[in-house]
Coordinates of C-alpha atoms and ligand atoms in Angstrom, one line a residue:
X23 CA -3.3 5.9 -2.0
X24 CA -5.3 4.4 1.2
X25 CA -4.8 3.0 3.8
X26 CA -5.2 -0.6 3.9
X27 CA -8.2 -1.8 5.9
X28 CA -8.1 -4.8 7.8
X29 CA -7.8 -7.7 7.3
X30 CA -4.9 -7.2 4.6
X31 CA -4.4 -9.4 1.6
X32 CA -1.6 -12.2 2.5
X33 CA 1.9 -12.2 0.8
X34 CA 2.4 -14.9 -1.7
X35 CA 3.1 -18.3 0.0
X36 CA 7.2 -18.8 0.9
X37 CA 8.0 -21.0 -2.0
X38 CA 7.4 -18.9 -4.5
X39 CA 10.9 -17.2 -4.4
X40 CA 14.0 -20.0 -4.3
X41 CA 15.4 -20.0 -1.1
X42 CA 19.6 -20.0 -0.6
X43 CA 21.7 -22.9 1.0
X44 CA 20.1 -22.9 4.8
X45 CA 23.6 -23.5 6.3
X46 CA 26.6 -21.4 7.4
X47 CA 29.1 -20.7 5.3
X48 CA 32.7 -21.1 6.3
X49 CA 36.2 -21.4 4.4
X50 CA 34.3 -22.1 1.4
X51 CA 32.1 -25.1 2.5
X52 CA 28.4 -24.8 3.6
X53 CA 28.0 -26.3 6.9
X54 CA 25.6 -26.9 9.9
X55 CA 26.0 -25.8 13.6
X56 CA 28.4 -27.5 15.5
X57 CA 25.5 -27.5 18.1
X58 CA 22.8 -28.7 15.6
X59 CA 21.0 -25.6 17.3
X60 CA 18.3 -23.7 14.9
X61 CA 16.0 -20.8 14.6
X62 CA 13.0 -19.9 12.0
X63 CA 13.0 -16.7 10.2
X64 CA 9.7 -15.9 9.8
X65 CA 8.1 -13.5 7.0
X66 CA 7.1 -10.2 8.4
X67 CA 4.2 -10.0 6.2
X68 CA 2.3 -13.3 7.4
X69 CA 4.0 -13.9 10.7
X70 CA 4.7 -17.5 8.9
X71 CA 8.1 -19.6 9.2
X72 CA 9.7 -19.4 6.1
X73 CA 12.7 -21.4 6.8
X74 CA 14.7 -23.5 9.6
X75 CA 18.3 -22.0 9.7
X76 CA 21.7 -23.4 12.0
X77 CA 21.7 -21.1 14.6
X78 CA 25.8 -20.4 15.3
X79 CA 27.5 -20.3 18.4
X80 CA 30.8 -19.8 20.3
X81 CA 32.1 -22.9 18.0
X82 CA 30.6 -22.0 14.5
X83 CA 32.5 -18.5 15.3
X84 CA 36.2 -20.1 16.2
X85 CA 35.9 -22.5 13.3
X86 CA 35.0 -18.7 10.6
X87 CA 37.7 -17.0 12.2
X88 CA 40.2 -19.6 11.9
X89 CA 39.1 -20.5 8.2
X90 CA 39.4 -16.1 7.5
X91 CA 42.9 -16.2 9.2
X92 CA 44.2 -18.8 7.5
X93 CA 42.6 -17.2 4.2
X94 CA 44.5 -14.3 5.2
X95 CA 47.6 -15.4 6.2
X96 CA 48.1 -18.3 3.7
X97 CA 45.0 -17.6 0.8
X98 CA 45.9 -15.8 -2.6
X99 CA 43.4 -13.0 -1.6
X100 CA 45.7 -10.5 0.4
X101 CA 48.4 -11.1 -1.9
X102 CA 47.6 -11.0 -5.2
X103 CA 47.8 -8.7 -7.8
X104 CA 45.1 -5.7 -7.0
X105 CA 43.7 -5.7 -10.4
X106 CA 42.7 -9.6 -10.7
X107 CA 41.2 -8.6 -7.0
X108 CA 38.9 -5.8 -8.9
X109 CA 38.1 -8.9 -11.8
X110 CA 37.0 -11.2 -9.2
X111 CA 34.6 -8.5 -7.6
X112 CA 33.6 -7.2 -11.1
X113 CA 32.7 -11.0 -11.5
X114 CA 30.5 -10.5 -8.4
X115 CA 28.9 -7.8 -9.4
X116 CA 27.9 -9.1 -12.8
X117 CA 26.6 -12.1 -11.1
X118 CA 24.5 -9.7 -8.5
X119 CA 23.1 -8.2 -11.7
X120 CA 22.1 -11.3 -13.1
X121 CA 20.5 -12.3 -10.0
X122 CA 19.3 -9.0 -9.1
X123 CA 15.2 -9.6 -9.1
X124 CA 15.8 -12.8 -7.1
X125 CA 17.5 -11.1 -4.7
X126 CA 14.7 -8.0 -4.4
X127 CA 12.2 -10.9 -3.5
X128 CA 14.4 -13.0 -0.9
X129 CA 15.0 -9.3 0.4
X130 CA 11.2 -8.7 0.7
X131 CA 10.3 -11.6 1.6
X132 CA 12.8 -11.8 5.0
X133 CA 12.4 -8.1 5.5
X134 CA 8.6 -7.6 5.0
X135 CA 10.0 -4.4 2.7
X136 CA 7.9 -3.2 -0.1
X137 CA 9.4 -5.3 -3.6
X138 CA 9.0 -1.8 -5.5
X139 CA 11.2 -0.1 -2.6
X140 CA 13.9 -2.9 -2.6
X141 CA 14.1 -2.9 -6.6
X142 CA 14.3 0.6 -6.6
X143 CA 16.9 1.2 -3.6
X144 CA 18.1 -1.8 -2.1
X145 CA 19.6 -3.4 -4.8
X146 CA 20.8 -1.1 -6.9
X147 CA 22.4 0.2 -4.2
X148 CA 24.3 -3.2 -3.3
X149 CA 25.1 -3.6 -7.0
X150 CA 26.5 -0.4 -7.4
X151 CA 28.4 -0.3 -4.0
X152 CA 30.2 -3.5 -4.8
X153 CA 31.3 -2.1 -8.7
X154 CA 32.4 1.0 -6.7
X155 CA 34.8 -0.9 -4.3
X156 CA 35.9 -3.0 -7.3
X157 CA 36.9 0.4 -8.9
X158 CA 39.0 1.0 -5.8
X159 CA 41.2 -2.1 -5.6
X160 CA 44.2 -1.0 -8.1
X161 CA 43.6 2.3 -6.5
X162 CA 44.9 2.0 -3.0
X163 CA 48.1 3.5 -3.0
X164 CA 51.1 4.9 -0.5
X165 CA 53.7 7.7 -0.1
X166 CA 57.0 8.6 -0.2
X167 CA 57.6 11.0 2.3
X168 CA 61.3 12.7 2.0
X169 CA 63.2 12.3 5.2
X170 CA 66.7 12.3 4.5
X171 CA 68.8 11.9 1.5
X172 CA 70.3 8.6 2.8
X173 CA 67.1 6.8 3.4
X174 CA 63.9 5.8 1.1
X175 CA 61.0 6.3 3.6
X176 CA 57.7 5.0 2.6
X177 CA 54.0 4.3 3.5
X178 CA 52.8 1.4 2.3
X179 CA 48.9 1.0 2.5
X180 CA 48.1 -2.5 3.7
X181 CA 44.8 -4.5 4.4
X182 CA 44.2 -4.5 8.3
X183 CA 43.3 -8.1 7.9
X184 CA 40.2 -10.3 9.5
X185 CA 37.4 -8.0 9.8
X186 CA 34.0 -8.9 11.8
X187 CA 31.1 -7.5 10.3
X188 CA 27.7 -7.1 12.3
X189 CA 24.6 -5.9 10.5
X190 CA 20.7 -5.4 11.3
X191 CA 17.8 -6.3 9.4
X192 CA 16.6 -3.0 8.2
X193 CA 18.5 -3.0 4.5
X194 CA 19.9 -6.8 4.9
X195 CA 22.1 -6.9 1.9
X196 CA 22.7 -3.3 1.8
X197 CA 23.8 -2.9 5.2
X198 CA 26.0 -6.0 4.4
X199 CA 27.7 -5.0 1.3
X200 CA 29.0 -1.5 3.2
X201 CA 31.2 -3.9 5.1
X202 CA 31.7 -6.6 2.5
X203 CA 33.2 -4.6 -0.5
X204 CA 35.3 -2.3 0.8
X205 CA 36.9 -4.4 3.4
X206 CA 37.5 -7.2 -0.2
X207 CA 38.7 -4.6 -2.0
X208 CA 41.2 -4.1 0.6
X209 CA 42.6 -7.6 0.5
X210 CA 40.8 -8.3 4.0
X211 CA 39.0 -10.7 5.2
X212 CA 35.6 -11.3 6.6
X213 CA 33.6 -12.7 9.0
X214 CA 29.7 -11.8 8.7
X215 CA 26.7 -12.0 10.9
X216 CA 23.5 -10.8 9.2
X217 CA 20.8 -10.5 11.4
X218 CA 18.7 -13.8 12.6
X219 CA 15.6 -12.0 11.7
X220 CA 17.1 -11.4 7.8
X221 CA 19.2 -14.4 7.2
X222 CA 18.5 -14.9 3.8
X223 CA 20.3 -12.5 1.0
X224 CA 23.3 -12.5 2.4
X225 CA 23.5 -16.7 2.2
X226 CA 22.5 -16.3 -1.3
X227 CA 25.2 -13.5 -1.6
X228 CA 27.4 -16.6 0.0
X229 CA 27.0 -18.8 -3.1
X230 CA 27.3 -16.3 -5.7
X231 CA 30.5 -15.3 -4.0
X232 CA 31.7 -19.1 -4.4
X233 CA 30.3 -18.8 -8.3
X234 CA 32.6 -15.8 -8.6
X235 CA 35.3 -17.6 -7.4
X236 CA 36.0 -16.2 -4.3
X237 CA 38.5 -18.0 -2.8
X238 CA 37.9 -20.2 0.3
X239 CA 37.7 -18.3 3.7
X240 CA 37.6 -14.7 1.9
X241 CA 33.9 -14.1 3.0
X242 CA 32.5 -16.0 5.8
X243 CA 28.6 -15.6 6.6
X244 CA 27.0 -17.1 9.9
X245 CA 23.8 -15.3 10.5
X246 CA 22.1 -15.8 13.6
X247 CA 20.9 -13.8 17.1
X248 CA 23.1 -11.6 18.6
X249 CA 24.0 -12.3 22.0
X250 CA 25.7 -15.7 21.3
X251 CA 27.4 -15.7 17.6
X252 CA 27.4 -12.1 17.8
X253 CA 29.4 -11.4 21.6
X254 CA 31.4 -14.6 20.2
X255 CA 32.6 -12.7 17.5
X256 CA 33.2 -9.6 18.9
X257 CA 35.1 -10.6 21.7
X258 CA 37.5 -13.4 19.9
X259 CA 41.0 -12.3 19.6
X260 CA 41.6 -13.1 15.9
X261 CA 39.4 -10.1 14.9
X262 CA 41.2 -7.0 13.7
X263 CA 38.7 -5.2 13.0
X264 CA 35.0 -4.6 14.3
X265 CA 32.3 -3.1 11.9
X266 CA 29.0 -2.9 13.2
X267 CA 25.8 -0.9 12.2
X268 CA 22.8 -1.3 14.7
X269 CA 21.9 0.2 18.0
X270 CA 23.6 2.2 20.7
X271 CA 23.1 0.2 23.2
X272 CA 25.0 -3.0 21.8
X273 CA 27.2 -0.6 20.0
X274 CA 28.5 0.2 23.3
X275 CA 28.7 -3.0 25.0
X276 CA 30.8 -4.0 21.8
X277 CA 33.4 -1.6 22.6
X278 CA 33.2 -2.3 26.5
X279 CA 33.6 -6.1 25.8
X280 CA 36.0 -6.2 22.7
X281 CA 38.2 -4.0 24.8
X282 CA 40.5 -6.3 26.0
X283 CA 42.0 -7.5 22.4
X284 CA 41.9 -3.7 21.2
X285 CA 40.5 -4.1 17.8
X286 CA 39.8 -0.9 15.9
X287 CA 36.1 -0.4 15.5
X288 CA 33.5 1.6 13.7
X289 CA 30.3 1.8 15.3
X290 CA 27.6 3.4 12.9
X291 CA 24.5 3.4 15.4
X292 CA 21.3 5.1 16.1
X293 CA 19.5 8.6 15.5
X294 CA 16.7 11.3 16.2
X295 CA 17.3 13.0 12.8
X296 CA 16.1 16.8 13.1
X297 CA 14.8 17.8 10.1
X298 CA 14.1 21.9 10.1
X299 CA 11.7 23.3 7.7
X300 CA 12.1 27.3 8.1
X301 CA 9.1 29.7 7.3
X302 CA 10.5 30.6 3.8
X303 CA 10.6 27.0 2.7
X304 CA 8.5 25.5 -0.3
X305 CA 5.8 24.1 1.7
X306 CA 5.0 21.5 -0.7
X307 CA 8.4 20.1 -1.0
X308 CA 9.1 19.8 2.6
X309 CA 5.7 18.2 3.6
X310 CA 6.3 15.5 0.8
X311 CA 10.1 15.3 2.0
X312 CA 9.3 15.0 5.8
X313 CA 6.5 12.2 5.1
X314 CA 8.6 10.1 3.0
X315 CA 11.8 10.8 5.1
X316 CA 10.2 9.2 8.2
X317 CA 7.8 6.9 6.3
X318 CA 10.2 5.1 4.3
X319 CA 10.8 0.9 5.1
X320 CA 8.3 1.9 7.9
X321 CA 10.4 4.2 9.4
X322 CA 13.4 1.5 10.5
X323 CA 16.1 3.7 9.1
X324 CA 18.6 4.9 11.5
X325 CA 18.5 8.6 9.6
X326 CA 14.6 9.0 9.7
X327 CA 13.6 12.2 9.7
X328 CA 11.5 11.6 13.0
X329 CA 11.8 15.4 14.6
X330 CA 10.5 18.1 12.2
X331 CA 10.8 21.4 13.6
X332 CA 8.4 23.3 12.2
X333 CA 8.6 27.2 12.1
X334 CA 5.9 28.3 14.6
X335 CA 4.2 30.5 11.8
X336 CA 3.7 27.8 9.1
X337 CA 3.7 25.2 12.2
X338 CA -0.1 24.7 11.7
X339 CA -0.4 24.4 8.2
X340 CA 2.6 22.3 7.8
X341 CA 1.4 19.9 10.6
X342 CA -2.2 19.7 8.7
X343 CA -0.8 18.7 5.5
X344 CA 2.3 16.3 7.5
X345 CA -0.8 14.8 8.9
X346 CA -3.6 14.1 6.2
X347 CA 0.0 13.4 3.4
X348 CA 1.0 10.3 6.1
X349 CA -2.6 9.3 6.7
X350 CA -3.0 8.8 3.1
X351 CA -0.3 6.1 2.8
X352 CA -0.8 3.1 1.8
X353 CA -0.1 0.2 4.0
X354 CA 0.1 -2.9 2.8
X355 CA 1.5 -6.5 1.4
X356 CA 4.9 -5.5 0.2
X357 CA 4.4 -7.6 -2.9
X358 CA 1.4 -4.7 -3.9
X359 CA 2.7 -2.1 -6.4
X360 CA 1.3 0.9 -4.8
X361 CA 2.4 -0.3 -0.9
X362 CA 4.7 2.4 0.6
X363 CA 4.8 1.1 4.1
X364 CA 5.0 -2.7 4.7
X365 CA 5.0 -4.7 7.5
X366 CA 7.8 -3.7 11.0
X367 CA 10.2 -6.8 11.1
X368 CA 8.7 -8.3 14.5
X369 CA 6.5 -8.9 16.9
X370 CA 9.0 -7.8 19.2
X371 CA 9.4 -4.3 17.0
X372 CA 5.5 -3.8 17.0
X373 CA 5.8 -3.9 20.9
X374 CA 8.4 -1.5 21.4
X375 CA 6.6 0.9 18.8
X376 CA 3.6 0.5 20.3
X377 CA 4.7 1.1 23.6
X378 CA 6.7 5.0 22.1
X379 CA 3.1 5.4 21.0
X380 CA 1.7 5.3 24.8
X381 CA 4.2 7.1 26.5
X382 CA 3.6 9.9 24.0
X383 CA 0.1 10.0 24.7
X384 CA 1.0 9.8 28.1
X385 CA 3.3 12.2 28.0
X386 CA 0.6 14.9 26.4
X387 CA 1.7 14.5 22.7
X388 CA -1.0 15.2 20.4
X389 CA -2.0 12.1 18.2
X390 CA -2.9 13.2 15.5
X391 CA -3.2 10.1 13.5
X392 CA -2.4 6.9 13.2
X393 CA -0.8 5.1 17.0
X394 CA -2.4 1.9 16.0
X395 CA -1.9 -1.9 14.9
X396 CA -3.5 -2.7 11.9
X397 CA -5.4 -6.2 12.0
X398 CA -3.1 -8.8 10.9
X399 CA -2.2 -11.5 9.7
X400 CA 1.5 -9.5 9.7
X401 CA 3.1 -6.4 11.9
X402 CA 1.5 -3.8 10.0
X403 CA 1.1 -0.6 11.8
X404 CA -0.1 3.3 10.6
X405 CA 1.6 5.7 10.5
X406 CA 1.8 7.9 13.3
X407 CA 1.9 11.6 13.7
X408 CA 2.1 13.3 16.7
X409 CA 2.3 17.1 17.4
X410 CA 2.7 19.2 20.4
X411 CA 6.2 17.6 21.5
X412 CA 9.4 18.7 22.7
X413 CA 12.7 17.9 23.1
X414 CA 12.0 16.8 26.9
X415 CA 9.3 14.2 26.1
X416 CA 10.7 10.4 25.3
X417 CA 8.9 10.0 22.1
X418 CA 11.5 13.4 21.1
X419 CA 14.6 12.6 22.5
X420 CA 14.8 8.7 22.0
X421 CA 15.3 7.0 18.8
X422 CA 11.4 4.4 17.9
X423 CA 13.0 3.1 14.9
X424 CA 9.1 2.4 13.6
X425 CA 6.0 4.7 11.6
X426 CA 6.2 7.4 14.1
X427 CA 7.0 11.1 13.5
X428 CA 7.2 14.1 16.4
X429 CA 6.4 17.4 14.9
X430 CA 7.5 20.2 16.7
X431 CA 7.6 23.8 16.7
X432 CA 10.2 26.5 17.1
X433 CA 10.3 30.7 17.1
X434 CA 14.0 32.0 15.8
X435 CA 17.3 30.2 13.8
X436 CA 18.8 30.4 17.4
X437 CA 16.0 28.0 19.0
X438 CA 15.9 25.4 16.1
X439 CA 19.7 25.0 15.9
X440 CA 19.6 24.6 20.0
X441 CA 16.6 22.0 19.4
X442 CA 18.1 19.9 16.7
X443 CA 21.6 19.5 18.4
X444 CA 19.8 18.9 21.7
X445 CA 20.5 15.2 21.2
X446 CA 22.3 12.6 21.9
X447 CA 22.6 11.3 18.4
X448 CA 24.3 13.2 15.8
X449 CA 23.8 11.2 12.6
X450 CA 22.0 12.9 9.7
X451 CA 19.2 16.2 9.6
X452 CA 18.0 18.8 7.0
X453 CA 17.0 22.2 6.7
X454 CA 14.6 24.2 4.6
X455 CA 14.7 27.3 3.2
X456 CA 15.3 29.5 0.0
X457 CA 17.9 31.9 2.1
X458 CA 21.0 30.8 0.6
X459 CA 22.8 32.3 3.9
X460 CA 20.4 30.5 6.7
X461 CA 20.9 27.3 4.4
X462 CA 24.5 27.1 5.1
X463 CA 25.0 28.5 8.3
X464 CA 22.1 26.4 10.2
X465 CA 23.8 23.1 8.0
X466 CA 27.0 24.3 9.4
X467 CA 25.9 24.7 13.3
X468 CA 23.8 21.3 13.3
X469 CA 25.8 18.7 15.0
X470 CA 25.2 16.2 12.4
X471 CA 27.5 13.6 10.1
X472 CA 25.1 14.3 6.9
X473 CA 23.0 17.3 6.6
X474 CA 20.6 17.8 3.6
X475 CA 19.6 21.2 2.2
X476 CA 16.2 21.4 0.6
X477 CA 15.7 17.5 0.5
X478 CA 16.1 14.5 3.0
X479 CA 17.5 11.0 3.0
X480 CA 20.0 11.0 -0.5
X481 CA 23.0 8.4 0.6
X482 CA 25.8 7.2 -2.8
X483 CA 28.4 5.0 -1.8
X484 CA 30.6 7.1 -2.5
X485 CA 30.2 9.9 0.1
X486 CA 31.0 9.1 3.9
X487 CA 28.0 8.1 6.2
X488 CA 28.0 8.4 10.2
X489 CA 27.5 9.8 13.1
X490 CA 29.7 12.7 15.2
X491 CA 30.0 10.6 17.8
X492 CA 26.9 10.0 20.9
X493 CA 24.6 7.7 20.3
X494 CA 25.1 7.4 16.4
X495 CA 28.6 6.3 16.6
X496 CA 31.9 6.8 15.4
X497 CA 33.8 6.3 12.0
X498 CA 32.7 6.2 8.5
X499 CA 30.9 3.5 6.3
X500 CA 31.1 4.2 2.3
X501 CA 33.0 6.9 0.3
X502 CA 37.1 6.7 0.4
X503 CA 36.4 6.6 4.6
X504 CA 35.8 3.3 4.3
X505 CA 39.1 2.5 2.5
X506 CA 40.9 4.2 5.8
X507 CA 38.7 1.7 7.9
X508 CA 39.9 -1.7 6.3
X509 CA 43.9 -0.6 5.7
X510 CA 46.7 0.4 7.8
X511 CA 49.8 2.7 7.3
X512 CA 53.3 0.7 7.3
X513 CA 55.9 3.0 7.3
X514 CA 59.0 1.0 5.3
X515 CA 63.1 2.6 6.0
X516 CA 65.5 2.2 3.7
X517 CA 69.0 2.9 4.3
X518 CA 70.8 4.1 1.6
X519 CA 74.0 4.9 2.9
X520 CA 76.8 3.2 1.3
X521 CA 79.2 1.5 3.5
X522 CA 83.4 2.4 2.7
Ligands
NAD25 P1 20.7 -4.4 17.3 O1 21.8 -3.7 17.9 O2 19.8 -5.1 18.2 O3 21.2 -5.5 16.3 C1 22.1 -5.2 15.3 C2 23.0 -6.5 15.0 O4 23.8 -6.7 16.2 C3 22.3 -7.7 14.7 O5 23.0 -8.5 13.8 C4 22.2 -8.4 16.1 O6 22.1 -9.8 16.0 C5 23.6 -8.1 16.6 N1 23.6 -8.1 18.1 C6 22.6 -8.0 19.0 N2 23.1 -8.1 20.3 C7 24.4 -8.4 20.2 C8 25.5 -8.7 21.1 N3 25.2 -8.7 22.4 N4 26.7 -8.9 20.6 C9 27.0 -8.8 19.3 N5 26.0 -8.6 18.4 C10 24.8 -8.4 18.8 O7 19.9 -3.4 16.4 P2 18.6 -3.6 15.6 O8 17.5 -3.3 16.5 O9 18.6 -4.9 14.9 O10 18.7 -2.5 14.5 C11 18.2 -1.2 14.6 C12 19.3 -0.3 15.1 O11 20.3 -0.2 14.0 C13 18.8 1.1 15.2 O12 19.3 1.7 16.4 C14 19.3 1.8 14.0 O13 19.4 3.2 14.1 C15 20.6 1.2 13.8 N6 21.1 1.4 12.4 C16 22.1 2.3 12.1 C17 22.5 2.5 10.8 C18 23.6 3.5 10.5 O14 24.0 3.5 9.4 N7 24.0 4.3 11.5 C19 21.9 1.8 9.8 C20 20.9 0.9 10.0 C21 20.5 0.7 11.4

């Protein structure tokens, strides 16, 4: 594998993949903006427009809600028997697998991510997630809890009811279908908003959801920029329930503005992901773990690996083998079999990269290699090593989201357990080592809502995923977590006394 050299080979033209309904989808019906407003989402790879979409606003978001309400309060979906629920999912999923290359392309395509990545990951991922919340419908259950003898006292389970999803562009659909099936499965409701810069599997998720028979208003999708649609929907008081993946920053304004009609909410933001590679590791292991862990979908993944702390006597040798391992990759047109990093999602992504890449340099990182565009057409970008860091500097403490890892180094257990919890973001990290004792004791002390032993980046849908609070947020996406985040207790008395 190479790198690339300039000028890269340009993706295959638009319309070579089938492109979904360009409308917003809402009780059912596909529809423009009631503002006739649009925006392009253009393909990471070329910086080309690939298609005119209805941009949503205030209005678009009113009309979804009210069409999910009235789904919810008057629709068959809440109500109906849990097991024909599970069928019409099942149904779903079986159209999802028949569908499931055209989907890996729209995904690449939108997202700029390598096609062998997304049929490998993505969508298998989305496929199986959906099957798995399926599984879960007929399986929601309650308690009886013994009070007295003249009373039946029970706990019924029930859905929480319309349920605003906001999702980024780094795994589109994936990121999506955390919200989407287990909220169905529930009997909720939904309201989505993909991100404008990814607009286009979820749509198509929006017709095959209509194939499947979903009934009107069950799953809404309005994709579109955030600070309109998006505050719109966060902030309307028909919303029961918030679900949001992206970064700290508008994580936190959702909870500041949403505030006033108390919705519950699960925030699952940002991180800094330590990942601690002890002397006594297998050096070869870790090296290929820690480039792929920060390298992977161009390092916008919110549990990159992008701090390895490096025990300070293999710190040198680990670094030189980090470095020539990430220099090696190849960057390139996602359609190309052998690409492992393709294009950053914007212009405006590249920027913010770049900029990381200068302070660090600034701040007396060692570049080591990589820190540079690569000539375009298309945000493609090296990736970036630097050494020589610590916690103080900004490209260690804050959270690039890009092609760029921090290596640095540490003496004692003590110092790399203070180093990796001296964060704010507490989302995922890993150790290495064959010391069955450190492995558990150092997974145990590191603040973190996942931590990986001997390996990095493993997610299923059915294990919780978040962060412990800070800057990575708070609740749980996947696993039965997710079940707790789209149902609420109703505690039922019956009196049983009998009168005369
Ligand atoms: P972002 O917060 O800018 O955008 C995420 C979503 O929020 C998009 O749909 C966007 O349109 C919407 N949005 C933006 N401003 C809004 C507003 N004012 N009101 C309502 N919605 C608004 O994040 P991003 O840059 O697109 O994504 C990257 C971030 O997502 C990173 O911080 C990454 O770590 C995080 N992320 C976290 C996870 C996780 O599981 N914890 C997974 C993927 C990404």
């Amino acid at each position: 594998m190479v790198v690339a050299q300039s000028p890269l080979p340009a993706a295959g033209p638009p319309d070579t993949v089938r492109l979904p309904t360009l409308k917003l989808l809402i009780g059912g019906e596909w529809r423009e903006s009631v503002s006739g407003a649009s925006y392009a989402t253009i393909n990471p790879a070329t910086e080309e427009v690939i298609a005119e979409l209805p941009e949503p606003d205030g209005r678009d978001i009113d009309l979804a809600v009210l069409a999910a309400r009235s789904a919810f309060e008057d629709g068959p979906w809440p109500k109906m028997q849990a097991s024909e629920r599970g069928k019409m999912l099942r149904c779903l999923v079986d159209l999802l697998r028949t569908h499931e290359e055209e989907l890996v392309h729209l995904e690449s395509l939108d997202a700029g991510k390598p096609l062998a990545a997304v049929r490998r990951q993505d969508m298998p991922t989305v496929i199986d997630c959906l099957d798995y919340y399926a599984g879960w419908c007929d399986k929601i259950t309650g308690e009886v809890v013994p009070v007295r003898p003249d009373a039946l006292t029970y706990v019924k389970r029930v859905p929480v009811g319309v349920v605003a999803g906001i999702v980024p562009w780094n795994f589109p659909l994936m990121n999506a279908m955390w919200k989407i099936a287990p909220a169905l499965a529930c009997g909720c409701v939904m309201v989505m908003k993909p991100a404008a810069e990814t607009p286009l599997s979820a749509l198509r998720l929006g017709e095959l959801a209509l194939e499947a028979g979903l009934p009107p208003g069950v799953l809404n999708i309005l994709p579109g920029p955030g600070p309109g649609a998006g505050m719109a929907l966060i902030t309307h008081p028909g919303i029961d329930k918030i679900t949001f993946t992206g970064s700290p920053g508008v994580g936190k304004l959702i909870m500041e503005k949403a505030a006033p009609n108390v919705p519950r909410i699960t925030l699952e933001l940002g991180g800094k992901s330590p990942n601690v590679v002890f002397d006594d590791a297998d050096l070869d292991s870790a090296v290929k773990a820690a480039v792929a862990g920060v390298f992977f979908n161009s390092g916008q993944v919110c549990s990159a690996g992008t701090r390895v702390l490096v025990h300070e006597r293999i710190a040198e040798e680990f670094t030189d083998r980090l470095v020539e391992r990430s220099a090696n990759l190849r960057v390139g047109e996602p359609t190309a079999a052998d690409t492992y990093l393709g294009p950053l999602i914007s212009q405006r992504q590249m920027d913010r990269v770049l900029s990381y890449v200068e302070q660090g340099i600034d701040e007396g990182a060692v570049l080591r290699t990589g820190g540079q565009r690569l000539e375009g057409p298309g945000y493609y970008m090296a990736p970036t090593v630097f050494s020589g860091v610590d916690n103080r500097m900004v490209v260690g403490r804050e959270e690039i989201f890009g092609p760029v890892v921090s290596v640095m180094r540490f003496s004692s257990e003590e110092e790399a357990v203070a180093m990796a919890n001296d964060s704010p973001y507490t989302l995922a990290a890993a150790v290495w080592t064959n010391d069955l004792a450190r492995a558990h004791t150092v997974a145990d002390r590191i603040r973190a809502g996942t931590v990986w032993v001997n390996t990095y980046g493993h997610t299923d849908n059915r294990l919780p995923w978040g962060g412990l609070g800070g800057d990575s947020g708070v609740g749980r996406d996947l696993g039965s977590s997710a079940i707790e985040n789209f149902t609420d207790r109703r505690t039922i008395w019956v009196n049983l006394k009998r009168r005369g």
